[in-house]
Short mmCIF file of C-alpha atoms in Angstrom, two decimals:
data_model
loop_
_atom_site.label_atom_id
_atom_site.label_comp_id
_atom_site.label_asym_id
_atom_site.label_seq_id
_atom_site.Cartn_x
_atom_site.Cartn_y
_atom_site.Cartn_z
CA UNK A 27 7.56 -8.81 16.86
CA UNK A 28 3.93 -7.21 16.57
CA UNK A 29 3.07 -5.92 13.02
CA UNK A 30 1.26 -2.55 12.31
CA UNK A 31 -2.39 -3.22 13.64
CA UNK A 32 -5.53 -1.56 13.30
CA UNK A 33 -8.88 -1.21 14.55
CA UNK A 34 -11.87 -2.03 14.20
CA UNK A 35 -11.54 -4.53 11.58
CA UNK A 36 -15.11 -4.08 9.85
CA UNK A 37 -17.11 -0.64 10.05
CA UNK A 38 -20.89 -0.09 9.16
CA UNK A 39 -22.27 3.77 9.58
CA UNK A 40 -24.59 5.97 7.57
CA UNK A 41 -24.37 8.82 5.64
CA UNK A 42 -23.16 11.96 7.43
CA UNK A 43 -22.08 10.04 10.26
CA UNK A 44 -18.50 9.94 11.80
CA UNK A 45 -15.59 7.83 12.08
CA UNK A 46 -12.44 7.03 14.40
CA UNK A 47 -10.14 4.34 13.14
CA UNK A 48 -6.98 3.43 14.86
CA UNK A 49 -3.52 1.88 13.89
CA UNK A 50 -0.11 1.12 16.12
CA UNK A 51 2.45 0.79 14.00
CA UNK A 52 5.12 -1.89 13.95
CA UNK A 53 7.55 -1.87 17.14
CA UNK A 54 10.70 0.68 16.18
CA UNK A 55 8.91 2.78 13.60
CA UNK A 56 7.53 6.19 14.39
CA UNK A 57 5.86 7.22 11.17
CA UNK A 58 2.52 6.49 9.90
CA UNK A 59 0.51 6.71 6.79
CA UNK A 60 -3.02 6.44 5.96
CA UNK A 61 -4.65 5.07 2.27
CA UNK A 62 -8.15 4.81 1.47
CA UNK A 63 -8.61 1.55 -1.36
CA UNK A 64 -11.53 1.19 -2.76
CA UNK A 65 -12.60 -2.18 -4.92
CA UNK A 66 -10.21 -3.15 -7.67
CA UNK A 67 -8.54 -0.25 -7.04
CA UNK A 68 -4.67 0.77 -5.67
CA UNK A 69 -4.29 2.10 -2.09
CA UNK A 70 -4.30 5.86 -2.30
CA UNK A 71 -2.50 8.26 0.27
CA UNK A 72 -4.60 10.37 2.39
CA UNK A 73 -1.90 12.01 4.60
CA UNK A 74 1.52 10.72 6.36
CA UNK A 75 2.07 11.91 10.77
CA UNK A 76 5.59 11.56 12.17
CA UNK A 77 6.77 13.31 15.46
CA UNK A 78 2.74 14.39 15.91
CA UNK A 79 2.27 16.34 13.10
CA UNK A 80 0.86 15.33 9.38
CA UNK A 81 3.92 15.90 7.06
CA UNK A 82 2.41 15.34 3.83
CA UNK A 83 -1.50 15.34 2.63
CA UNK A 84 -2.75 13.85 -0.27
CA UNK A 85 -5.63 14.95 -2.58
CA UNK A 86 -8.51 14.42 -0.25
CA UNK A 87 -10.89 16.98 1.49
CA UNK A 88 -10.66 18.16 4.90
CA UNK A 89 -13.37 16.39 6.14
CA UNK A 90 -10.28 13.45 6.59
CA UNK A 91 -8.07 14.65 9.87
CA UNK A 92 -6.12 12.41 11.57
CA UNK A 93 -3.82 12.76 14.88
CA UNK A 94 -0.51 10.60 16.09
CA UNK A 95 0.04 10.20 19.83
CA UNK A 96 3.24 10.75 21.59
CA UNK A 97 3.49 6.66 21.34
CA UNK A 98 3.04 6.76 18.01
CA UNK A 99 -0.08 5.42 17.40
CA UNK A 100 -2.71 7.52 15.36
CA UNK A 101 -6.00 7.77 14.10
CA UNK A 102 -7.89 8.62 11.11
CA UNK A 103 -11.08 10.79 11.73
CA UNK A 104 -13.60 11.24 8.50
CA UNK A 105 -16.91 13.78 9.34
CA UNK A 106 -19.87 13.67 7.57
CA UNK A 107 -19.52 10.43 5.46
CA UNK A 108 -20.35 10.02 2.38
CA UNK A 109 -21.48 6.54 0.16
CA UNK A 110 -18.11 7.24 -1.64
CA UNK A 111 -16.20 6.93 1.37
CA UNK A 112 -16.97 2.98 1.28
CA UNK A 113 -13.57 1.25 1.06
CA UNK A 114 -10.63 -0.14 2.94
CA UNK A 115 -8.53 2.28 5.03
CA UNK A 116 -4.94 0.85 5.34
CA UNK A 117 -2.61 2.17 7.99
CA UNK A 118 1.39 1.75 7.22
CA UNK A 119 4.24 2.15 9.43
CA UNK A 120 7.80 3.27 8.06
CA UNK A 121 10.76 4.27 10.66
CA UNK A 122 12.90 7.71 9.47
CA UNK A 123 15.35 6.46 10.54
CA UNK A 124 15.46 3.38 8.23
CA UNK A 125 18.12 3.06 5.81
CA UNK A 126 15.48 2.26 3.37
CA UNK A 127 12.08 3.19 2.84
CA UNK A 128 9.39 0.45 2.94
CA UNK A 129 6.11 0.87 4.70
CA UNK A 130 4.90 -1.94 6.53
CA UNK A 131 0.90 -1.91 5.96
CA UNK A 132 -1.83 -3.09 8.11
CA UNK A 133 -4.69 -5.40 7.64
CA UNK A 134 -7.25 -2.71 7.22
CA UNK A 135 -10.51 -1.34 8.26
CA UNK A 136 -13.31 -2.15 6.04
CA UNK A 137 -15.53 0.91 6.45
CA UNK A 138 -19.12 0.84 4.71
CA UNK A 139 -21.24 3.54 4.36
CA UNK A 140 -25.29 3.20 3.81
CA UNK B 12 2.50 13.81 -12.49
CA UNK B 13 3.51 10.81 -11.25
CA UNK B 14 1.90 7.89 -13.30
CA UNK B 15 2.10 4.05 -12.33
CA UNK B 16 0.56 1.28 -14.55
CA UNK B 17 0.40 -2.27 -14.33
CA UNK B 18 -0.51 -4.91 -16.72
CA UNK B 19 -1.77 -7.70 -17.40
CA UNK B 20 -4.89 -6.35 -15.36
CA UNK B 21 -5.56 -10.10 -14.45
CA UNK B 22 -3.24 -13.46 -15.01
CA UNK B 23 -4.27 -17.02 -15.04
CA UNK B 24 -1.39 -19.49 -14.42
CA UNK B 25 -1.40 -22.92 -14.84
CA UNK B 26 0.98 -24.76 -11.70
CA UNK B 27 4.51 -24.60 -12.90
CA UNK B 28 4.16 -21.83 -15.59
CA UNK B 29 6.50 -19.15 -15.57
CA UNK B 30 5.58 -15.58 -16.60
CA UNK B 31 5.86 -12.05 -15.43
CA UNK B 32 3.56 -9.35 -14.54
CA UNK B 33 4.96 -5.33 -15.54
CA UNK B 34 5.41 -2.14 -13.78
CA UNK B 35 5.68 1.05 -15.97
CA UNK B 36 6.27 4.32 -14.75
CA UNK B 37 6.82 7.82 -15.05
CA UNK B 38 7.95 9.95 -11.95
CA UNK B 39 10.33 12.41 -11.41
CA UNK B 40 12.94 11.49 -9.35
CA UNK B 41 12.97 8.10 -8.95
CA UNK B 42 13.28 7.51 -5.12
CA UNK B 43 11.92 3.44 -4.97
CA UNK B 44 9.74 1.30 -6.47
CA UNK B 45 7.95 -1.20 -4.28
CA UNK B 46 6.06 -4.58 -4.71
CA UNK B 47 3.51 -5.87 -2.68
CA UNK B 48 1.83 -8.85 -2.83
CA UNK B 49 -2.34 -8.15 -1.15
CA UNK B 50 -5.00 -11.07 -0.79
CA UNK B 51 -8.56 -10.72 -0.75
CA UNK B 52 -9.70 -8.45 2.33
CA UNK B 53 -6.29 -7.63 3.54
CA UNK B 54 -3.21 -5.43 3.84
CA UNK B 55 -0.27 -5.38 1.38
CA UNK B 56 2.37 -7.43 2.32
CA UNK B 57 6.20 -5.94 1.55
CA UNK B 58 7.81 -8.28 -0.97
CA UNK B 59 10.71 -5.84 -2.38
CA UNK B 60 12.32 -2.34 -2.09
CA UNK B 61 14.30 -1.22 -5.84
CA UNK B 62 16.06 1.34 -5.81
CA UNK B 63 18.46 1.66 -9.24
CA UNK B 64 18.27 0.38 -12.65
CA UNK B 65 19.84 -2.48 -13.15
CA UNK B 66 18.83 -3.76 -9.39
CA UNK B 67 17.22 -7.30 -8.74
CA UNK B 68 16.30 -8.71 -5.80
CA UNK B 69 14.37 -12.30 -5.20
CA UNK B 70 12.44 -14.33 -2.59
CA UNK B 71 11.62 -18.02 -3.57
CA UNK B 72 10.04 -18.10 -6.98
CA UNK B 73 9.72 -14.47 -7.21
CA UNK B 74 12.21 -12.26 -8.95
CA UNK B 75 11.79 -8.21 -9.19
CA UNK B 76 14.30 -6.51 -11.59
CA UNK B 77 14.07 -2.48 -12.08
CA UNK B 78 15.08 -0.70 -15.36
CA UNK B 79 14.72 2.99 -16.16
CA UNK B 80 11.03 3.06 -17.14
CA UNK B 81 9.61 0.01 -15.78
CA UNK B 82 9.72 -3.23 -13.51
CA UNK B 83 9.08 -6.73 -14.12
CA UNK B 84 7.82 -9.36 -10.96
CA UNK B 85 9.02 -12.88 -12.50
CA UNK B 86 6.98 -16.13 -10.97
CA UNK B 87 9.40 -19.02 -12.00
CA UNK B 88 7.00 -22.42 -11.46
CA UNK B 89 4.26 -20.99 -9.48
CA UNK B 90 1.96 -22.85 -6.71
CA UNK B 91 -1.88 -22.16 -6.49
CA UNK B 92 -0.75 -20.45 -3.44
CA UNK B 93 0.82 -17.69 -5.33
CA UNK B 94 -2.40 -16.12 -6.22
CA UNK B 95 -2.98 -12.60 -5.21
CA UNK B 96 -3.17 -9.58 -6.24
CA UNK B 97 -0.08 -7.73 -6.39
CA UNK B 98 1.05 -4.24 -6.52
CA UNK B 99 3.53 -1.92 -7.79
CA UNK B 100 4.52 1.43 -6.15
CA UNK B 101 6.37 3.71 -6.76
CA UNK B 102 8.13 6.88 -4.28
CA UNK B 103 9.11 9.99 -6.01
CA UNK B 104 11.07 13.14 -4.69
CA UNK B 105 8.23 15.38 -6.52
CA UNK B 106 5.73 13.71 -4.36
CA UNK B 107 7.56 13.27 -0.84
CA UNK B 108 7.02 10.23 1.37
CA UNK B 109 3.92 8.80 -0.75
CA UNK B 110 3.62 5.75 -2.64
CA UNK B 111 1.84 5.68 -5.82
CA UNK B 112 0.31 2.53 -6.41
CA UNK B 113 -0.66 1.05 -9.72
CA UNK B 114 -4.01 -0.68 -10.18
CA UNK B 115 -2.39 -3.82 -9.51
CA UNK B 116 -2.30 -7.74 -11.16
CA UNK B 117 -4.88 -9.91 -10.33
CA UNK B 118 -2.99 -13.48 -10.31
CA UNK B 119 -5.03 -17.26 -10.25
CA UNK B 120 -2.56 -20.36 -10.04
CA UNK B 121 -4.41 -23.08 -11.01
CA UNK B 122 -3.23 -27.09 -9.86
#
């Protein structure tokens, strides 16, 4: 049974550059969230897509979009990149229809910005 | 607005001693707390879903137990390979399908 995966593992672009990282999730689950961790820090939410549209958002600017496919993979897009968008974006997988709640995460892209 | 805090920031074990890292909180609507155990450079791995006070759950020498206000992730006789980081989040109904994480425990198991 695959796990959620992502891609590409390690990212290097410059400032005001952009970005397209991609995550499937795990097999049965048709909901994905994105977090952005940076060092010593907690993953924090950037925006949840189920059925093809984002649900929920989190505090971060619009320059972060994203998209989910009718297979339910999706992507994360950031424009214009700045040195503080350095960190780890994890991709999680949950199912609705779950009788719990847990979201499965990814191994992560390590994006850095110069 | 939700708050999540962990503490110690950072634990050093020696092999065999037993101890416990903390998860308080403050949320409204309580809808489950989640622990994750993360290594250096990777995802968090799922270790437990709590859902009620009074719930406890456990997977070889860890033990998560949930009261109104906080959690506790007991290591009974940990191995060198129990050292991670790991995290506490919470999901709230005032904040919809996100987790809130806490900062997290940095854990070293020394032989």
């Amino acid at each position: 049974d695959a796990g959620v995966t992502q891609s590409p593992t390690h990212l290097i672009k410059t400032r005001g550059q952009q970005v397209t990282l991609r995550c499937s999730p795990k097999s049965g689950h048709d909901t994905v969230s994105w977090y952005q961790q940076a060092l010593g820090q907690g993953p924090q939410f950037i925006f949840q897509y189920y059925e093809e549209e984002e649900r929920q958002r989190g505090n971060f600017p619009d320059r972060f979009s994203g998209h989910q496919f009718p297979n339910y993979s999706s992507e994360l897009n950031v424009n214009a990149l700045l040195l503080g968008d350095s960190a780890l974006y994890l991709c999680a997988s949950s199912s609705v229809g779950g009788v719990y709640n847990e979201q499965f995460f990814g191994p992560g892209t390590r994006l850095t910005v110069l | 607005e939700d708050q999540v805090t962990q503490s110690p920031e950072a634990l050093r074990l020696q092999e065999g001693e037993s101890s416990s890292l903390n998860c308080s909180y403050t949320v409204s609507g309580l809808r489950g707390l989640f622990w994750y155990r993360q290594d250096p450079g990777k995802g968090p791995e799922f270790l437990f879903t709590l859902y009620s006070a009074g719930e406890e759950k456990e997977k070889e020498r860890l033990k998560a137990t949930l009261t109104k206000k906080e959690s506790f992730l007991h290591i009974t006789a940990p191995k060198p390979e129990d050292s991670a980081t790991y995290l506490c989040a919470v999901q709230a109904g005032g904040s919809g399908y996100a987790l809130n994480f806490g900062k997290g425990t940095s854990l070293l198991v020394t032989p």
